[in-house]
Each structure stands twice: as structure tokens, then as C-alpha cells.
Coordinates of C-alpha atoms in Angstrom, one line a residue:
M22 CA -24.3 -3.0 13.8
F23 CA -23.3 0.1 11.8
S24 CA -19.9 -0.2 10.1
F25 CA -17.8 2.6 8.6
G26 CA -16.4 0.3 5.9
Y27 CA -12.9 -0.1 7.1
R28 CA -11.8 -1.7 3.8
D29 CA -12.6 1.5 1.9
R30 CA -10.0 4.2 2.5
R31 CA -12.2 7.0 1.3
W32 CA -14.9 6.3 4.0
R33 CA -12.2 6.0 6.7
I34 CA -10.8 9.4 5.8
I35 CA -14.3 10.9 5.8
K36 CA -15.0 9.4 9.3
D37 CA -11.7 10.7 10.6
I38 CA -12.4 14.2 9.4
V39 CA -15.8 14.2 11.0
F40 CA -14.4 13.0 14.3
V41 CA -11.6 15.5 14.2
V42 CA -14.1 18.3 13.7
I43 CA -16.2 16.9 16.6
A44 CA -13.0 16.8 18.7
F45 CA -12.3 20.5 18.0
L46 CA -15.9 21.4 18.9
L47 CA -15.6 19.5 22.2
I48 CA -12.3 21.3 23.0
W49 CA -13.7 24.7 22.1
R50 CA -17.3 24.5 23.6
T51 CA -17.2 22.3 26.7
G52 CA -15.6 22.1 30.1
F53 CA -12.8 20.0 31.5
F54 CA -14.0 16.5 30.6
G55 CA -15.0 17.7 27.1
V56 CA -11.5 19.1 26.6
L57 CA -10.0 15.8 27.9
V58 CA -12.2 13.7 25.6
G59 CA -11.7 16.1 22.7
C60 CA -7.9 16.0 23.0
I61 CA -7.9 12.1 23.1
A62 CA -10.2 12.0 20.1
L63 CA -8.1 14.6 18.3
V64 CA -4.9 12.6 18.8
W65 CA -6.5 9.2 18.0
Y66 CA -8.4 10.3 14.9
G67 CA -5.9 12.8 13.7
R68 CA -3.2 10.2 13.7
D69 CA -5.4 7.8 11.8
L70 CA -6.3 10.5 9.3
Y71 CA -2.6 11.3 8.8
Y72 CA -1.8 7.6 8.2
Q73 CA -4.7 7.1 5.8
I74 CA -3.8 10.2 3.7
R75 CA -0.2 9.1 3.7
A76 CA -1.1 5.5 2.6
A77 CA -3.4 6.8 -0.1
K78 CA -0.6 9.0 -1.5
L79 CA 1.8 6.1 -1.4
E80 CA -0.6 3.8 -3.2
K81 CA -1.1 6.3 -6.0
E82 CA 2.7 6.7 -6.3
A83 CA 3.2 3.0 -6.4
A84 CA 0.5 2.7 -9.1
R85 CA 2.2 5.4 -11.2
E86 CA 5.5 3.6 -10.8
Q87 CA 3.9 0.3 -11.9
E88 CA 2.4 2.0 -14.9
K89 CA 5.8 3.4 -15.9
A90 CA 7.4 0.0 -15.5
D91 CA 4.7 -1.6 -17.6
A92 CA 5.1 1.0 -20.3
R93 CA 8.9 0.6 -20.3
R94 CA 8.5 -3.2 -20.6
K95 CA 6.1 -2.8 -23.6
E96 CA 8.5 -0.4 -25.3
R97 CA 11.5 -2.7 -25.0
P98 CA 11.0 -6.1 -26.5
Q99 CA 12.3 -9.1 -24.6
P100 CA 15.7 -10.3 -25.9
Q101 CA 15.7 -13.7 -27.7
S102 CA 17.6 -16.5 -26.2
A103 CA 21.1 -17.0 -27.6
Q104 CA 20.8 -20.8 -27.6
S105 CA 18.2 -22.8 -29.4
P106 CA 16.0 -24.8 -27.1
D107 CA 16.8 -28.0 -29.0
D108 CA 20.6 -28.1 -28.7
G109 CA 20.7 -31.2 -26.5
K110 CA 21.7 -29.5 -23.2
I111 CA 19.5 -29.0 -20.2
T112 CA 20.6 -26.5 -17.5
I113 CA 19.1 -27.1 -14.0
T114 CA 19.5 -24.3 -11.5
D115 CA 19.0 -25.1 -7.8
L116 CA 18.3 -21.7 -6.3
S117 CA 18.8 -22.8 -2.7
D118 CA 22.5 -23.7 -3.3
A119 CA 23.0 -21.7 -6.5
K120 CA 24.5 -24.7 -8.4
E121 CA 24.3 -25.3 -12.2
V122 CA 24.3 -28.7 -13.8
N123 CA 24.8 -29.4 -17.5
Y124 CA 23.2 -32.5 -18.8
E125 CA 23.8 -33.9 -22.3
K126 CA 21.5 -36.2 -24.0
E127 CA 23.0 -39.5 -25.2

């Protein structure tokens, strides 16, 4: 069976554009049932086209934000820990109850 490649956003946008054009042709050139089918197709594929374009823009924006965050992380080095790792204390943090326990070696 023929597939439009629903995982690839570009092909979904192309498919939606083609069907929106066909819907306009049905509305413009046919009788009552053609107008009815054309209006339904226009609403269905027009809505999908709108959502696909909007999702593509949001993905690009999120990718740009991620690149900016990565660049900021690379510019700013990570701060060194104030305590040395071999000072004899272990801090255990339980995130479910947000408790801290200090344990000293004997």
C-alpha cells in the first residue's frame, strides 16, 4: 500500500498542500457534492497543514534555543566543588523526602 511517509514532516506538508489545492478545485469547478467534499477536505487538510507548519517552526525554535544553551554552557566553565572529595564525609540526598544525611567515616 502506498504511504505518504507520516514520519517525515516535509512530505506531510507537501501532501496537505496538494489536497488543499484539490479541495479548492472541487469547490470551484463542481456541483453540490463536489463543494461538500471540497469543504470537508479543505477543513481537514488545511488544519493538518497549519499544525504541521506550526510544529516545524516550533522544532526549529527549540533547536535554536538548545544551540544557544549549549554555547552558553561551553563559554562558562563548570564551577569546582568547594569540598575535596576525600574529606571523610558522605552526603546522601533522598529526593523523594528531600532529606540530607551526613555520615562520617570512623
